C-alpha positions as a printed Julia matrix, in Angstrom:
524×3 Matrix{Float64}:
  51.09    3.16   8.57
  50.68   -0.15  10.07
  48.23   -2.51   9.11
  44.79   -2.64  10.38
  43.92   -6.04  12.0
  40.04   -7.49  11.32
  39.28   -7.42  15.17
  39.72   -4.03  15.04
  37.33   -2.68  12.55
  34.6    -4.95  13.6
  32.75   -5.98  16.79
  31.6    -9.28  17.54
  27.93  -10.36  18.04
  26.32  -10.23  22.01
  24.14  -11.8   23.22
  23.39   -9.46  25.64
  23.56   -5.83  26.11
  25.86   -3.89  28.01
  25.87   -0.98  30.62
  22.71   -1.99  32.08
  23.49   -2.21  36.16
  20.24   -3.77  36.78
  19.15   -6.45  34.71
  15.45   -8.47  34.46
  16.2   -10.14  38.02
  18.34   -7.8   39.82
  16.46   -4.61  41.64
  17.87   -1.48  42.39
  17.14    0.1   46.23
  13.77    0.97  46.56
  13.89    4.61  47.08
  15.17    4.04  43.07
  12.74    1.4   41.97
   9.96    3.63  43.11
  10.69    6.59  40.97
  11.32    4.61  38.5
   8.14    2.81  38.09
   6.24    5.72  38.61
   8.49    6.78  35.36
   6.75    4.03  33.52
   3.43    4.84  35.23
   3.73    8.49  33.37
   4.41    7.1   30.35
   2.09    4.67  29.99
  -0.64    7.77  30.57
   0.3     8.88  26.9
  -1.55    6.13  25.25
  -4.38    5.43  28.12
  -5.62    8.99  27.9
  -5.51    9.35  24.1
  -6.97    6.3   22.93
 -10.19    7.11  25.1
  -9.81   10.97  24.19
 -11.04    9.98  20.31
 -12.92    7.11  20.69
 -15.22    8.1   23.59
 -16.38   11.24  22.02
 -17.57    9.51  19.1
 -19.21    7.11  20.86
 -21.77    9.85  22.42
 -19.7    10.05  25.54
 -19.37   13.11  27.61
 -16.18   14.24  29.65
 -17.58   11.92  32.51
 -17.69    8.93  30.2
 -14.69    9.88  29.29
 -12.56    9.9   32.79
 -14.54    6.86  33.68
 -13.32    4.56  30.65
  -9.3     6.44  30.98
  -9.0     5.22  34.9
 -10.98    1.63  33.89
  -8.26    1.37  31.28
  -5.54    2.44  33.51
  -6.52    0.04  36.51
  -6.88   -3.11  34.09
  -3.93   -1.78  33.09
  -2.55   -2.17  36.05
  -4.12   -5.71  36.59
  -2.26   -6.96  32.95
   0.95   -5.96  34.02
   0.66   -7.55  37.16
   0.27  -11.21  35.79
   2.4   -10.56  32.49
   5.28   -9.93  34.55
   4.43  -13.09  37.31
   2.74  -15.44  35.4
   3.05  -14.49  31.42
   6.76  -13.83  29.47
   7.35  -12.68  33.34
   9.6   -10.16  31.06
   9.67   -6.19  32.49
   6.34   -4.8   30.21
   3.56   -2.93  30.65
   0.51   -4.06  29.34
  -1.51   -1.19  27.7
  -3.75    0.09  25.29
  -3.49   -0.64  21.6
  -4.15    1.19  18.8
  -4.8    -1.39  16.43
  -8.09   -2.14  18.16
  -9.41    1.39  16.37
 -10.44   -0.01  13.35
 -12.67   -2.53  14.37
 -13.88   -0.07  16.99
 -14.65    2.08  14.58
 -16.47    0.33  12.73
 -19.01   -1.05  15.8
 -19.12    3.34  16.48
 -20.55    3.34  12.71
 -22.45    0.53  13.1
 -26.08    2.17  11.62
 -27.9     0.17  14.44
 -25.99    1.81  17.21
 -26.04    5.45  15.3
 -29.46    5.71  15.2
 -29.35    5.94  18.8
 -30.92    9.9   19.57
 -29.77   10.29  23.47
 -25.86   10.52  23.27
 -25.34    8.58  26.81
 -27.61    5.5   25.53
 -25.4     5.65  22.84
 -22.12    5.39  24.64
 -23.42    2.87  26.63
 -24.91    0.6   24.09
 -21.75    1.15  22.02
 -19.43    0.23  24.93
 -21.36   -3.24  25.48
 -20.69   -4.02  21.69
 -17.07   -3.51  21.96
 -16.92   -5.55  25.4
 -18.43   -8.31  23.52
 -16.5    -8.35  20.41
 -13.48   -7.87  22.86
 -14.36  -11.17  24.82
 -14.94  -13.23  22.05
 -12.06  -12.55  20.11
  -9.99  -12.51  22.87
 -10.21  -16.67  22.95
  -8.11  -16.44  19.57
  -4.79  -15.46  21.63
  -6.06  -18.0   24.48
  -5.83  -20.66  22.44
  -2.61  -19.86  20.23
  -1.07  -19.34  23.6
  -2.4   -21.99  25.83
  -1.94  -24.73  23.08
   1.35  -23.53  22.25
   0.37  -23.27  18.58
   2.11  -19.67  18.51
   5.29  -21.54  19.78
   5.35  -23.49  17.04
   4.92  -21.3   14.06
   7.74  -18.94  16.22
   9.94  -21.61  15.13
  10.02  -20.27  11.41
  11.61  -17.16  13.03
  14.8   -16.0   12.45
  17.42  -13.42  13.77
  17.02  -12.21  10.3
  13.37  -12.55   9.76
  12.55  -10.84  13.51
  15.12   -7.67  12.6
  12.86   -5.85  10.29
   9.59   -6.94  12.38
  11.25   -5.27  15.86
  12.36   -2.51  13.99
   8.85   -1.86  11.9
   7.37   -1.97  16.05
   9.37    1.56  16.42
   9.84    2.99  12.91
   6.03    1.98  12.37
   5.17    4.66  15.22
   6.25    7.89  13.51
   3.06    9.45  13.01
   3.15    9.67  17.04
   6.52   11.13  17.09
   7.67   14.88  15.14
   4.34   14.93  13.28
   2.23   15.35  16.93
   5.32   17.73  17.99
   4.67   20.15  15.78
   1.13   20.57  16.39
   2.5    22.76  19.67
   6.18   22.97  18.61
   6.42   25.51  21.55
   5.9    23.14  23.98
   7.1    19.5   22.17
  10.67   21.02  20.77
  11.38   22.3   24.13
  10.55   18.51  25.5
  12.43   16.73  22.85
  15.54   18.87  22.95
  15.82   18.83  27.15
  15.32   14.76  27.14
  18.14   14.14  24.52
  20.05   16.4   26.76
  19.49   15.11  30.56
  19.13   11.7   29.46
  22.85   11.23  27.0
  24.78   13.81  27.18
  24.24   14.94  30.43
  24.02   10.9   31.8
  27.09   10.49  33.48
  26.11   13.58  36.3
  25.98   11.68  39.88
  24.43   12.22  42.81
  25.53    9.73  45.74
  26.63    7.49  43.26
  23.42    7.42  41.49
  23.0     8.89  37.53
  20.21   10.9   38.54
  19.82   12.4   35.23
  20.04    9.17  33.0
  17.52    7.24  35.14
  15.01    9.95  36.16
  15.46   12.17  32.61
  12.02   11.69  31.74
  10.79   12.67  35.6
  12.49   15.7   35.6
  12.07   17.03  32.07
   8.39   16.12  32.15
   8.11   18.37  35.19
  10.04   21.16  33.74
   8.11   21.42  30.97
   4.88   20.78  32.04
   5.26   23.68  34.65
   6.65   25.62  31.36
   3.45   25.15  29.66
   1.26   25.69  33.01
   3.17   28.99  32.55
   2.04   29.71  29.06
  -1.42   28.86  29.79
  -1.58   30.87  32.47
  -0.22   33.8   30.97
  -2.58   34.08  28.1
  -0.05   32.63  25.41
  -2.94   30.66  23.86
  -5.89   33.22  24.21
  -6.34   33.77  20.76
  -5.09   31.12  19.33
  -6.99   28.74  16.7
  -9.38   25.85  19.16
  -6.78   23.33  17.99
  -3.56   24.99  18.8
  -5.24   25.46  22.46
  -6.43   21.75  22.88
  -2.54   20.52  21.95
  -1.01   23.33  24.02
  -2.85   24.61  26.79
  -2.85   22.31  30.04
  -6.22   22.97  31.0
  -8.39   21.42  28.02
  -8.54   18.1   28.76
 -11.37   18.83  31.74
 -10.38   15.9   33.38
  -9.84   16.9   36.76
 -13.37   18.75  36.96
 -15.04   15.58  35.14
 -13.11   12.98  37.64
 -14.79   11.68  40.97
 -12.39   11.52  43.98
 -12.54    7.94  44.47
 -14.04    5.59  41.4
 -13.13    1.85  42.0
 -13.59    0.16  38.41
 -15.56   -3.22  38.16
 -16.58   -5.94  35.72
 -19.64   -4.96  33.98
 -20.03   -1.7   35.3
 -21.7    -0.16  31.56
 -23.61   -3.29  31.89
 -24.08   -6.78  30.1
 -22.52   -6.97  27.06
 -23.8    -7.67  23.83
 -22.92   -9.96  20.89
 -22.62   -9.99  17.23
 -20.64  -12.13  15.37
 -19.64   -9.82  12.84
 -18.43   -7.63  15.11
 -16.44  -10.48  16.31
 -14.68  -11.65  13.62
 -13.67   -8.23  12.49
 -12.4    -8.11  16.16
 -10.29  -10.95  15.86
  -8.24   -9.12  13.25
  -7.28   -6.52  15.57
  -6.05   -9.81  18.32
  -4.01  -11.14  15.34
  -2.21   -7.75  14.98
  -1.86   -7.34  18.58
  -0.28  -11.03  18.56
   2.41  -10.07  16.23
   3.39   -6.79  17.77
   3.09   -7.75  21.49
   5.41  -11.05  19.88
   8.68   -7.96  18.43
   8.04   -6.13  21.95
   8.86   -9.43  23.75
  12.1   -10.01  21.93
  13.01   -6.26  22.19
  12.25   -6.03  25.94
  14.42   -9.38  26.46
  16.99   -7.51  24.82
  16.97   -4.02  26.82
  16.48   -6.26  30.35
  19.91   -8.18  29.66
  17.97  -10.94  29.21
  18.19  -13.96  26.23
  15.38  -14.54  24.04
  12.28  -16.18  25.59
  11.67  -19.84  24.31
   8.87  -20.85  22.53
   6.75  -22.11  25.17
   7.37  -19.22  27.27
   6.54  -16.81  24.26
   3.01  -18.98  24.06
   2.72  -18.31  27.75
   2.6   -14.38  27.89
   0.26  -14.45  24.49
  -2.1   -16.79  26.59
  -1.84  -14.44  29.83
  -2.63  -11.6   27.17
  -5.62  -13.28  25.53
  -6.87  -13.4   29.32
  -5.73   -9.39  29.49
  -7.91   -9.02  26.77
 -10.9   -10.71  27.98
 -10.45   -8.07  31.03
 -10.73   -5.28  28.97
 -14.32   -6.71  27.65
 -15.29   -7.58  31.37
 -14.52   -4.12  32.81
 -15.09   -2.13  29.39
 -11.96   -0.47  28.66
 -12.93    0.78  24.86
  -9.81   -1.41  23.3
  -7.68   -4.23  23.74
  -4.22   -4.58  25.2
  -0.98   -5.06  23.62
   2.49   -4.73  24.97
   3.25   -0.34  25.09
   6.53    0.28  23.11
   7.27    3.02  24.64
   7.64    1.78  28.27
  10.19   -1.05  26.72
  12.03    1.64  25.16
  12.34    3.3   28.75
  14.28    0.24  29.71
  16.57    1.3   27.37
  16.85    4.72  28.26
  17.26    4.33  31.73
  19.02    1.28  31.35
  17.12   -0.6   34.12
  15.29   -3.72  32.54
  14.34   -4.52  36.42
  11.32   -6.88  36.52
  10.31   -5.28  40.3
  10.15   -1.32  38.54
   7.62   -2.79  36.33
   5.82   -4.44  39.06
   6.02   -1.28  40.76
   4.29    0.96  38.12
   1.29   -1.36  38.09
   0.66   -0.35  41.87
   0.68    3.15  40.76
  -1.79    2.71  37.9
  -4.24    0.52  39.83
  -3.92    3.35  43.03
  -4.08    6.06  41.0
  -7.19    4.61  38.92
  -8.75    4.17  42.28
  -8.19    8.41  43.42
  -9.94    9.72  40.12
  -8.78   13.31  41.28
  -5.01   12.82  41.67
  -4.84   10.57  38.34
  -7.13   13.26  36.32
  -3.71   15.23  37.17
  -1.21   13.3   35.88
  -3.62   12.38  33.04
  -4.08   16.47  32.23
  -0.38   16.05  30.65
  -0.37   17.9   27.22
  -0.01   15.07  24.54
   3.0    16.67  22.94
   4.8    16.32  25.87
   4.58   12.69  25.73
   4.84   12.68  21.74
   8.36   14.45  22.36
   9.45   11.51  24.41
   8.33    9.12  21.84
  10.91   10.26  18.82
  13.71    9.17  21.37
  11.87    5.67  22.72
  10.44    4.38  19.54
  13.77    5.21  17.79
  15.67    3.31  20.55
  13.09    0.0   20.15
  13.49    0.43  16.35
  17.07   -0.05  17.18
  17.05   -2.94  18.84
  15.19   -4.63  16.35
  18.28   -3.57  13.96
  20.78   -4.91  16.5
  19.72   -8.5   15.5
  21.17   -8.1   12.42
  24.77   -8.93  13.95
  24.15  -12.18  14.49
  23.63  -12.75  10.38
  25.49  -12.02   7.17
  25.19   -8.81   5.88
  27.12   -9.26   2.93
  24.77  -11.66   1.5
  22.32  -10.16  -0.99
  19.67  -12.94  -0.01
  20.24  -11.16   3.54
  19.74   -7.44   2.03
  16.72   -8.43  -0.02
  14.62   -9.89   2.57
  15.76   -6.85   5.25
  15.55   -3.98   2.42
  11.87   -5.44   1.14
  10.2    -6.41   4.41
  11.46   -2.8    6.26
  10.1    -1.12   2.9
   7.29   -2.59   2.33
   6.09   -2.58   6.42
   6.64    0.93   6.11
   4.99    2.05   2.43
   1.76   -0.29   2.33
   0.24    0.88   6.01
   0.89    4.36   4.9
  -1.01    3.83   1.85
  -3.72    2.6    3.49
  -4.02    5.61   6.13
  -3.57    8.41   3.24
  -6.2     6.31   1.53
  -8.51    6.31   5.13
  -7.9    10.21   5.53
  -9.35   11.07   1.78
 -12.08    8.97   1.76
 -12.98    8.64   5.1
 -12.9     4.45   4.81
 -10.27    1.78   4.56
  -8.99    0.65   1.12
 -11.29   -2.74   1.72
 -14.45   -1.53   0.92
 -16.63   -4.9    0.64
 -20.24   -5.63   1.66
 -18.72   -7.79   4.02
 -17.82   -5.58   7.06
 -16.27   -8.61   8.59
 -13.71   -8.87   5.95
 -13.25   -4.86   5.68
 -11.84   -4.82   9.14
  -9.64   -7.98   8.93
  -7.73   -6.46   5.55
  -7.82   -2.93   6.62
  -6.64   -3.55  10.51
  -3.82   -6.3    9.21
  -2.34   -4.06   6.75
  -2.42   -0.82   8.8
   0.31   -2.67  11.34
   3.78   -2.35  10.17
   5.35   -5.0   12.07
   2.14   -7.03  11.18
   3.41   -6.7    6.9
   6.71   -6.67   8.04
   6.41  -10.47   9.61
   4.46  -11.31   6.62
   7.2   -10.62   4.33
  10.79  -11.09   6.22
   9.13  -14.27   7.63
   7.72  -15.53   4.16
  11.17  -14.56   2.31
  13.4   -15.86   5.18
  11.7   -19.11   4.9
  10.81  -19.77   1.15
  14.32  -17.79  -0.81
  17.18  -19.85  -1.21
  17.04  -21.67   2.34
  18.87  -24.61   1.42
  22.26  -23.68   2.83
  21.37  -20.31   4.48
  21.14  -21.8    8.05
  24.21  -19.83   9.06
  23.96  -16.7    6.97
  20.35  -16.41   8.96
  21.74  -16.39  12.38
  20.08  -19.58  13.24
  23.18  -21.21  15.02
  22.77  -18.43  17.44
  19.34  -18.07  17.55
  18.5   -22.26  17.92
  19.51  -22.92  21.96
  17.08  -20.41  22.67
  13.7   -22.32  21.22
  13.4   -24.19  23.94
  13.88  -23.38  27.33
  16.31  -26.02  28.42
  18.25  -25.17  25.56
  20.03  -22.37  27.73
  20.81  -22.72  31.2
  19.94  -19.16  32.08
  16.39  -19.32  30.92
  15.39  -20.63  34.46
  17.2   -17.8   36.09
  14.94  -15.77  33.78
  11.85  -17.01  32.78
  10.99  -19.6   35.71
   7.45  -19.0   37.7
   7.28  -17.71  40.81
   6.09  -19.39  44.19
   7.39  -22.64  42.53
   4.67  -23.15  40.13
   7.66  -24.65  37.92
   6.76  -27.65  39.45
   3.16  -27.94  38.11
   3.44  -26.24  35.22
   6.86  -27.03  33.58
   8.14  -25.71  30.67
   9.22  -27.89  27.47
């Protein structure tokens, strides 16, 4: 048997992907880029409908209230993306809705002031103005990390290996959105899941006028199908006598969106009126910002990755957290009920489709501020059956989660120093937020329990964010364990050019502002 030479039992590190035939600055025709950014306008409906279908309700909201805030946080939505992808990272995200805004919110929902409240619309209102406050005061925290370049700096204790386990927390992290929301309607999701692993890999390579209709437009098409599937189930009675929460994960017409939704709504600052202030509120709103930070930070290295496109420098990194500080002050202006990080699974779609295009992006903002605008026609897309989207989500997140792993060939995995700090920081980003929602679900409160609310929200919003504990630990490790002569073993040869944006000569091609605003605002 002849000998097997090195080369060919190993590959060697890239700094780019491959297979991707349009990259961050190259756009495919526009009868494709259209369909494909309404794609990412679909997707992003996931998160913008479900945040606002738990918190709003709480709040004292009715289905009115609720529509309202879902096309106010779909048009600002909109707005984000727009200057993230000109003026921020300029990198091909969408600029959603966060989770890790809940806590805090929550907290302002309990607030004993604000229950005490009898009419349930006074409520809602005087709850909303709250959260717009707290929202535009902590919002100045990523305004001046970014702006000042501060966050530039401390991204210089990053590593290949210390940004691995963070990237891949940012998908893994996600799970209890994935199977675990599946099989609340596993009629419906499995159906989903099975159909887009299908159309979009195995099936990829089926062309239509040159064109891989099924890779690109997988999630189109199988969306469709099965949301005419379930119409059909609905329809037919399936759920009839079904238990009230099988119906409200199965049938298509629980939401009451369309009914609720005017035909044309046109969102505006201040439209729950002024907002109101309270510093506690504040600070434990800042918490949430810090969290955001962090996992807006992995999606930017991840999306750089799936658009063919090399890390962003420092000072561009700063740049897109400033532009999302300012995203975040929109959400308190118009009242959106949370802040805005960057959505995982629309960078995960980049990988799917394998079309990191800059202009699809673009693109899908249009459609999310139109559609925002025509309350009727986005009440329809919006009446989507969350398990359809949770479906999707097993394949995206597991494809960003990925990614983050893929980092790891530019370091030494046979090094135990390596293993430790990947093994630990992956573990332990995983284990402790899961303790602390097991430990939310029994007792109905965060582990922090203090009589400082302020302090509550910062330990139990920080902690709930795997890539947040993840960053804590890889980064801590990476930098503090044996770093003497660990430069190379840590991938920093590599990862060095790319701190500063004359370090490579494509990061002009990539990361340059438009119109020529290079000129007035150059980069270091």
């Amino acid at each position: 048997m002849a000998e097997v030479k090195p080369e060919e039992i190993s590959h060697p590190p890239m700094e780019q992907l491959q297979g991707f035939e349009y990259c961050i600055d190259s756009n495919p025709p526009w009868g494709e880029a259209i369909i494909l950014g309404f794609q990412h306008y679909i997707l992003a409906l996931g998160t913008a409908v479900m945040i606002p279908a738990v918190l709003v309700p709480m709040m004292g909201g009715s289905d009115g209230d609720r529509v309202r805030v879902v096309q106010t946080l779909l048009f600002v939505t909109g707005i984000n993306t727009l200057l993230q992808s000109l003026f921020g990272t300029r990198l091909p995200t969408v600029i959603g809705g966060s989770y890790a805004f809940v806590v805090p919110i929550m907290a302002i929902i309990q607030d004993s002031r604000l229950a005490a409240i009898p009419d349930d619309h006074e409520r809602f209102l005087q709850t909303m103005r709250a959260i717009q406050g707290a929202l535009i005061v902590s919002s100045s925290i990523q305004i001046i990390l970014g702006y000042s370049q501060l966050w530039g700096i401390f991204s210089r204790f990053f590593s290949p290996l210390g940004m691995a386990p963070v990237v891949a927390l940012l998908g893994f992290g996600l799970f209890e959105r994935g199977f675990p929301v599946v099989g609340r309607c596993v009629e419906v999701g499995l159906p989903m899941l099975i159909l887009f692993v299908v159309l979009s890999q195995y099936l990829k390579n089926v062309q239509i006028k040159d064109i891989p209709i099924l890779e690109r437009f997988s999630l189109f098409i199988c969306i469709a199908l099965v949301w005419a599937y379930a119409q059909i189930l609905t329809a037919g009675g399936a759920y009839k006598h079904s238990p009230e929460i099988t119906q409200i994960n199965c049938r298509t017409d629980r939401a009451n969106l369309i009914s609720s939704a005017p035909w044309i709504k046109i969102p505006f600052p201040l439209q729950w009126g002024a907002p109101t202030f309270s510093a506690g509120q504040s600070f434990g709103m800042v918490s949430a910002v810090l969290v955001s930070l962090v996992e807006s930070t992995a999606s930017y290295k991840a999306a750089a990755r799936l658009a063919s496109a090399t890390p962003p420098p420092a000072h561009i990194l700063s740049r897109g957290i400033g532009w999302q500080g300012i995203g975040i002050l929109l959400d308190g202006l118009f009242g959106t009920g949370t802040g805005s990080t960057v959505s995982v699974e629309n960078v995960g779609l980049l990988g799917s489709t394998r079309i990191g295009s800059r202009r699809v992006i673009q693109i899908s903002a249009g459609f999310m501020i139109f559609f925002s605008m025509l309350g009727k026609f986005g009440a329809l897309f919006a009446s989507i059956p969350f398990t359809i989207f949770a479906a999707v989500y097993c394949v995206l997140f597991g494809l960003v989660a990925a990614v983050g792993l893929s980092f790891l060939q530019f370091t030494n995995m046979n090094s135990m120093r390596n293993l430790f700090i990947v093994g630990v920081s992956i573990f332990l980003g995983l284990s402790v937020p899961e303790y602390f929602f097991r430990y939310s679900m029994a007792a109905q409160r965060g582990p922090a329990h203090t009589k400082a609310g302020w302090f509550n929200d910062y330990i139990n919003t920080i902690f709930s964010s795997p890539p947040t504990v993840g960053l804590i630990v890889a980064v801590f490790l990476d930098n503090t364990l044996e770093v003497k002569n660990a430069a190379k073993d840590r991938g920093m040869p590599w990862w060095v050019p790319f701190r500063s944006f004359k370090g490579d000569a494509r990061s002009e091609e990539f990361y340059s502002l438009p119109f020529n605003l290079n000129r007035f605002f150059p980069p270091s």
